[in-house]
Short mmCIF file of C-alpha atoms in Angstrom, two decimals:
data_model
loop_
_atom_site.label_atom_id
_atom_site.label_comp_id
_atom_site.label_asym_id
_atom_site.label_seq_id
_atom_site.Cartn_x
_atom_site.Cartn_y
_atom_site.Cartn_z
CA UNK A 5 -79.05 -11.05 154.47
CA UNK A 6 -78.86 -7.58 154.61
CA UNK A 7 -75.27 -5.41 154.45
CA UNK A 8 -75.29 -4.80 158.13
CA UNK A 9 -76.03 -8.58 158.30
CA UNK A 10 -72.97 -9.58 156.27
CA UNK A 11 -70.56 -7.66 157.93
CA UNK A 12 -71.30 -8.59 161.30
CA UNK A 13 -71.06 -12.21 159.96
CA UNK A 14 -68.00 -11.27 158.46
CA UNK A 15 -66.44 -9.90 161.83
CA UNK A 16 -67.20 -12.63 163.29
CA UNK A 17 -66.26 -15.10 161.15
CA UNK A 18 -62.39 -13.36 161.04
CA UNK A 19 -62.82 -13.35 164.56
CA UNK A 20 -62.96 -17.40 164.84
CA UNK A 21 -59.78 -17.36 161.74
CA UNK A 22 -57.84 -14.53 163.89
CA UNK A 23 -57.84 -16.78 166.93
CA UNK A 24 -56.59 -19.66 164.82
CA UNK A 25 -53.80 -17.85 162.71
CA UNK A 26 -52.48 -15.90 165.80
CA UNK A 27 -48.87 -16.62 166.58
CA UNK A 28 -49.00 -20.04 163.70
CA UNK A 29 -46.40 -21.06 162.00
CA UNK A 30 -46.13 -18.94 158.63
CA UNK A 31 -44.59 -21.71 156.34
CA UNK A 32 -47.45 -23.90 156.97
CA UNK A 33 -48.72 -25.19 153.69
CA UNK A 34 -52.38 -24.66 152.65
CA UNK A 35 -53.89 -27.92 151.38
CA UNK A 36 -56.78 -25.92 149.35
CA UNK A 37 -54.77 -23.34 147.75
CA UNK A 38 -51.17 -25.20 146.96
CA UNK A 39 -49.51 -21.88 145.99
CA UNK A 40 -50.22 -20.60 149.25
CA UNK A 41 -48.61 -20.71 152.61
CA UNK A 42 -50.28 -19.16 155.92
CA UNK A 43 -48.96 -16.33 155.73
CA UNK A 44 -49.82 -15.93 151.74
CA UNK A 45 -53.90 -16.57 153.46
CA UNK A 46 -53.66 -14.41 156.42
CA UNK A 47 -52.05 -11.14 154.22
CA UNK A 48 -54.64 -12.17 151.43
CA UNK A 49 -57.90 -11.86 153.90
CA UNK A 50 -56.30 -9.03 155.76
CA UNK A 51 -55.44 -6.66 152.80
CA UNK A 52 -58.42 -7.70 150.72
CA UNK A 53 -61.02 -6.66 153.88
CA UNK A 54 -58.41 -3.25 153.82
CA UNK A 55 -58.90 -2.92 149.86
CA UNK A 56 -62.64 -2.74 149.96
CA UNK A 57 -63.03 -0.36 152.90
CA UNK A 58 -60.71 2.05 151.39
CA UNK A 59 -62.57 1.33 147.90
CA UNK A 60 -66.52 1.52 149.64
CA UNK A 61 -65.01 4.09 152.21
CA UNK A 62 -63.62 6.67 149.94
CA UNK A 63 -66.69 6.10 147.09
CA UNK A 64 -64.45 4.79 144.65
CA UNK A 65 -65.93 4.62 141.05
CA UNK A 66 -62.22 3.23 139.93
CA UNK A 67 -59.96 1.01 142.01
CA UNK A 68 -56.33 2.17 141.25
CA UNK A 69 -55.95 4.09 144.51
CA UNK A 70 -57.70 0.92 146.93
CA UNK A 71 -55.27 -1.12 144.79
CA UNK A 72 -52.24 1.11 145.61
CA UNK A 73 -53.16 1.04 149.10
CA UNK A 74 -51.82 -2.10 149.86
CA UNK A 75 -50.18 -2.81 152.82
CA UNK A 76 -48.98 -6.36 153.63
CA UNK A 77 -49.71 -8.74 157.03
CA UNK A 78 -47.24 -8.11 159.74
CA UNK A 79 -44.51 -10.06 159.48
CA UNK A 80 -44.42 -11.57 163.02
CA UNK A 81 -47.53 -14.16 163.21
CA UNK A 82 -47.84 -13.58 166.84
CA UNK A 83 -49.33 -10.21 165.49
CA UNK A 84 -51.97 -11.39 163.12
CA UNK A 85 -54.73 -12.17 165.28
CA UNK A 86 -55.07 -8.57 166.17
CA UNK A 87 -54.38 -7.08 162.38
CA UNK A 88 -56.89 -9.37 160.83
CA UNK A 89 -59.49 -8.14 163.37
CA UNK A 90 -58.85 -4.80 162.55
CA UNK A 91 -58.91 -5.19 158.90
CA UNK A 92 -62.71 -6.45 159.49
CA UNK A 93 -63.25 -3.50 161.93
CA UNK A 94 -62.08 -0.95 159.56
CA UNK A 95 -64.56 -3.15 157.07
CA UNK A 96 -67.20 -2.59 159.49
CA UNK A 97 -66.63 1.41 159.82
CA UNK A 98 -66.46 1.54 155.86
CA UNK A 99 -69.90 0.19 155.11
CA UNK A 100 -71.63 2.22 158.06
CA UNK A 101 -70.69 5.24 156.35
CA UNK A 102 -72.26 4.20 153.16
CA UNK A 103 -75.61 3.40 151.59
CA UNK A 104 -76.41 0.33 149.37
CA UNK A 105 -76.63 2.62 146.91
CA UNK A 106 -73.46 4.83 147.05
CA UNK A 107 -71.90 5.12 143.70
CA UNK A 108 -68.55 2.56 144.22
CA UNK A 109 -66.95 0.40 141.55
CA UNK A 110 -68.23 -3.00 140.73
CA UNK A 111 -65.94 -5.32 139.24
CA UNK A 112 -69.12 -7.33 138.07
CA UNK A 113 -70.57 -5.34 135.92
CA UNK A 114 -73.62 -5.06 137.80
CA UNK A 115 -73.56 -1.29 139.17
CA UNK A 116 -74.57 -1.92 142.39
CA UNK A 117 -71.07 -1.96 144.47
CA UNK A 118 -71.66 -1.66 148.56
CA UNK A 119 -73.96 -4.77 147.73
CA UNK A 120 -71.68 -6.63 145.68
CA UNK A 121 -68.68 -5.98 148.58
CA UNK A 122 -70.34 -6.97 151.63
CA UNK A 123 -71.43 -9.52 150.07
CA UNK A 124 -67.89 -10.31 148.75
CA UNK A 125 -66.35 -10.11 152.25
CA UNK A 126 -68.68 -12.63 153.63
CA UNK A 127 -68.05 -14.96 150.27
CA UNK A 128 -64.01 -14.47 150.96
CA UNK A 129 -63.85 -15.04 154.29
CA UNK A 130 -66.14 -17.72 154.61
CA UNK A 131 -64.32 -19.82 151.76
CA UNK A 132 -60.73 -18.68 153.37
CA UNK A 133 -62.01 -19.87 156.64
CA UNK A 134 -62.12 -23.19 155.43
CA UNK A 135 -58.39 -22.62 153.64
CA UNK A 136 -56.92 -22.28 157.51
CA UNK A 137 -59.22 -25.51 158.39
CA UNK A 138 -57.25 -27.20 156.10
CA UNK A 139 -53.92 -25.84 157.21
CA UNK A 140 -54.48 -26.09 160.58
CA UNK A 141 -56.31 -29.29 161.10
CA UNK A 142 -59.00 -27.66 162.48
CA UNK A 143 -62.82 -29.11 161.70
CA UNK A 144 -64.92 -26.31 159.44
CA UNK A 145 -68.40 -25.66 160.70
CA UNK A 146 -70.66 -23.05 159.05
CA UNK A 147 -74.12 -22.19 159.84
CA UNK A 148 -76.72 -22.91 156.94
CA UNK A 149 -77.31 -18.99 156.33
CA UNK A 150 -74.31 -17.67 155.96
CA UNK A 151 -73.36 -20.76 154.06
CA UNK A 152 -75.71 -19.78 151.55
CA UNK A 153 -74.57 -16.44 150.84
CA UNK A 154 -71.95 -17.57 150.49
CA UNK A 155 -72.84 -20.10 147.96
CA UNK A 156 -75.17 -17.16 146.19
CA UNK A 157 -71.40 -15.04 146.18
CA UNK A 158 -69.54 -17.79 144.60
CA UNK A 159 -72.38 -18.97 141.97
CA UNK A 160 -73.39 -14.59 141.28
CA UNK A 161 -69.59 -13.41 141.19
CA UNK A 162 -68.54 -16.51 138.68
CA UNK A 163 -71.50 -16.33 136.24
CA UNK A 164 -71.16 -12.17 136.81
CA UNK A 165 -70.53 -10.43 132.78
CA UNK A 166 -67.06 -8.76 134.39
CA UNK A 167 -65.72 -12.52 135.44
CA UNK A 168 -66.85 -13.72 131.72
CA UNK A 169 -65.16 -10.42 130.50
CA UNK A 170 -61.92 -10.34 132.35
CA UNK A 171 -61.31 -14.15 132.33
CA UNK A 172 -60.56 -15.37 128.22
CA UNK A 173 -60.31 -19.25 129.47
CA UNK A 174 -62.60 -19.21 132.02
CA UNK A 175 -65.35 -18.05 129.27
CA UNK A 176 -64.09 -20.26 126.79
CA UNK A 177 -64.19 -23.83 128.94
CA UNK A 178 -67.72 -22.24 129.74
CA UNK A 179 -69.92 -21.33 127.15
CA UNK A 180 -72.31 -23.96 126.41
CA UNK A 181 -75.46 -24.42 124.18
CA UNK A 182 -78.28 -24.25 126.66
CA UNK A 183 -76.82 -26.98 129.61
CA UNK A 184 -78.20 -26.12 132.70
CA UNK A 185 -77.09 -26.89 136.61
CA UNK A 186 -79.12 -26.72 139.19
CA UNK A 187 -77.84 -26.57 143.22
CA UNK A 188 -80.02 -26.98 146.03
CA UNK A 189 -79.07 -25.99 149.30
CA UNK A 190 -81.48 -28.37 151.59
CA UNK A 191 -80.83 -26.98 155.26
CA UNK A 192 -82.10 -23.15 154.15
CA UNK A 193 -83.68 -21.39 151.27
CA UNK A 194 -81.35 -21.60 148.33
CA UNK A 195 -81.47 -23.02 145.16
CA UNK A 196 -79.37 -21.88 142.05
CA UNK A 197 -80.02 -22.96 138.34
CA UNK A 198 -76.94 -21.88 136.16
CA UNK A 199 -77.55 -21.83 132.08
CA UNK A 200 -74.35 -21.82 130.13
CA UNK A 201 -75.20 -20.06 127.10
CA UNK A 202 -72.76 -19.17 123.96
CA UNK A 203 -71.81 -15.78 125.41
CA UNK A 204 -72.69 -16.04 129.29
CA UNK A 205 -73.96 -17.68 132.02
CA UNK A 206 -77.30 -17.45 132.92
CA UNK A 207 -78.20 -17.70 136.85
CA UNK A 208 -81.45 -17.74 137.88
CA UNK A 209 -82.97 -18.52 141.42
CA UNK A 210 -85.70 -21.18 140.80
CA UNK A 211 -86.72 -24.55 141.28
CA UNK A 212 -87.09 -25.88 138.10
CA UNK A 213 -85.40 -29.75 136.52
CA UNK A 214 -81.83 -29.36 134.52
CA UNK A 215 -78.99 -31.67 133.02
CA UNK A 216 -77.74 -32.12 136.40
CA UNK A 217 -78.44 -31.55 140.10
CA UNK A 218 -76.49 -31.26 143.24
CA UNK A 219 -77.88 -31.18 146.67
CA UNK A 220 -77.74 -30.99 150.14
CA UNK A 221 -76.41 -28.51 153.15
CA UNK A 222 -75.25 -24.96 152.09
CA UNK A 223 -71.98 -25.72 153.90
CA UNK A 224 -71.47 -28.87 151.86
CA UNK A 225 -71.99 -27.06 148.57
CA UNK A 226 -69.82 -24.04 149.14
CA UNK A 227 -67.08 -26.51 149.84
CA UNK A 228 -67.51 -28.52 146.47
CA UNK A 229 -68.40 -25.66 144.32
CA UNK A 230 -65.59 -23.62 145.59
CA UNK A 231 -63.18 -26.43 145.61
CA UNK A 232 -62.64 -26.66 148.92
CA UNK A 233 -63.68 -30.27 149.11
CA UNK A 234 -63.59 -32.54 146.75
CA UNK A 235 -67.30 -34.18 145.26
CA UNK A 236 -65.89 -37.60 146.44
CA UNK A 237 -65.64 -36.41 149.83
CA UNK A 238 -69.43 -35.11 150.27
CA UNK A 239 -70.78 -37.55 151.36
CA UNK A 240 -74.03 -36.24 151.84
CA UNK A 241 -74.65 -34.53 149.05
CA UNK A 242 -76.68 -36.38 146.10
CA UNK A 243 -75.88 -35.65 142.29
CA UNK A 244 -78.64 -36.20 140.07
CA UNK A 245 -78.53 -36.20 136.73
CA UNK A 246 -75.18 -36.15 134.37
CA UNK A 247 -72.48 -36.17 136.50
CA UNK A 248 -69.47 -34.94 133.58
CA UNK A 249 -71.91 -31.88 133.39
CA UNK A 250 -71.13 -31.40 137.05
CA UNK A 251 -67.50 -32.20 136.87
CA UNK A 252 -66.96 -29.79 134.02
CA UNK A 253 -68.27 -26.92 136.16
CA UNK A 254 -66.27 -27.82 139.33
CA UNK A 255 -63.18 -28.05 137.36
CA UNK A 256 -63.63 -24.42 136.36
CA UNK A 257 -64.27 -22.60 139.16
CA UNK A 258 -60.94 -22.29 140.37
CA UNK A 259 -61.14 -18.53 140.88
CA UNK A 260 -59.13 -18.30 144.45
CA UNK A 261 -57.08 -21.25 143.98
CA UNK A 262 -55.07 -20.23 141.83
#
């Protein structure tokens, strides 16, 4: 997907979580993020969409200013659905003014920043869409290609040398001698082999055997790897290979969760 693709995708993915937010009640517990209530989700998506626009908007090589910057959800729910959509419009506007590559700061490491934040969006509000799911009752449905960049988000941004960097525990739970973990989204291209190494994580896009293997739909695997949904609960996806392998890695990636 391209980064016109992945903001339209995130516009209208806020769209569908606006319309289900709007006018909610803002104690309402969120199942996948226990800290959270709605209106700790709604103010997180909102003001995290505002962040990076003012960070990819104003060609920010250091985030201290988009950080500053931050102005919370309304306070009256009836007024979300109309703030969230404008947090993805001003999004939009951001990004259209750029190139993919304008010089703005990448938390990963990698350099490459308009990329890495439309990509981000689409990662954040797809996961987060799933967050209101759970606090609303609602059913989560996500088509197979957006699914997948999603999963490709998740997997990149976790195994990314600023996560390892930043995150002391995180690295330490992860490093590894070699194990390897391959996903396989089986609805659309995607497939993911992660190498936990002694000082990183390796991620590679391949087909290729490992220690242990996880497949099926894109949607189903962005809910299990991002610990949305629980591996018992897949039902259709198939685990091949050692399964404590598996377990290990879903028990770490608790990035948003927390």
């Amino acid at each position: 997907m391209s980064t016109s693709a992945f903001l339209t995708t995130v516009a209208d993915q806020t769209r569908t979580l606006a319309g289900w937010v709007d006018g909610q009640d803002p104690a309402a517990p969120v199942p996948t993020c226990p800290k959270w209530t709605l209106a700790d989700l709604v103010d997180h998506v909102g003001s995290t969409q505002r962040m990076v626009a003012m960070l990819v908007g104003g060609r920010m090589t250091e985030p201290s200013q988009a950080f500053a910057g931050y102005v919370p959800a309304p306070e009256d729910p009836a007024e979300w659905g109309a703030w969230l959509n404008a947090c993805a419009a001003e999004a939009a506007q951001a990004f259209e003014a750029v190139s993919d590559d304008t010089p703005v700061w990448d938390p990963s490491g990698a350099e490459a920043g308009v990329p890495f934040w439309s990509r981000r969006l689409l990662g954040e509000i797809c996961v987060h869409r799933a967050d209101a799911a759970s606090a609303l009752g609602r059913p989560y449905e996500l088509a197979p290609e957006p699914a997948a960049a999603a999963v490709e988000d998740w997997l990149d941004t976790m195994t990314s040398r600023g996560y390892w960097e930043n995150k002391p525990d995180y690295a330490a739970a992860m490093r590894g001698t070699g194990q390897t973990l391959h996903f396989h989204a089986t609805d659309t291209p995607g497939e993911w082999v992660a190498r936990r190494e002694p000082d990183t994580i390796v991620l590679e896009r391949t087909h290729t055997k490992a220690d242990v293997a996880l497949r099926g739909t894109a949607e189903e695997l962005l809910l299990v790897l991002s610990r949305r949904r629980p591996l018992t609960e897949a039902t259709t996806l198939e685990v091949l290979g050692d399964q404590a392998l598996l377990d290990h890695w879903i028990e770490h990636m608790d990035w948003t969760t927390d």
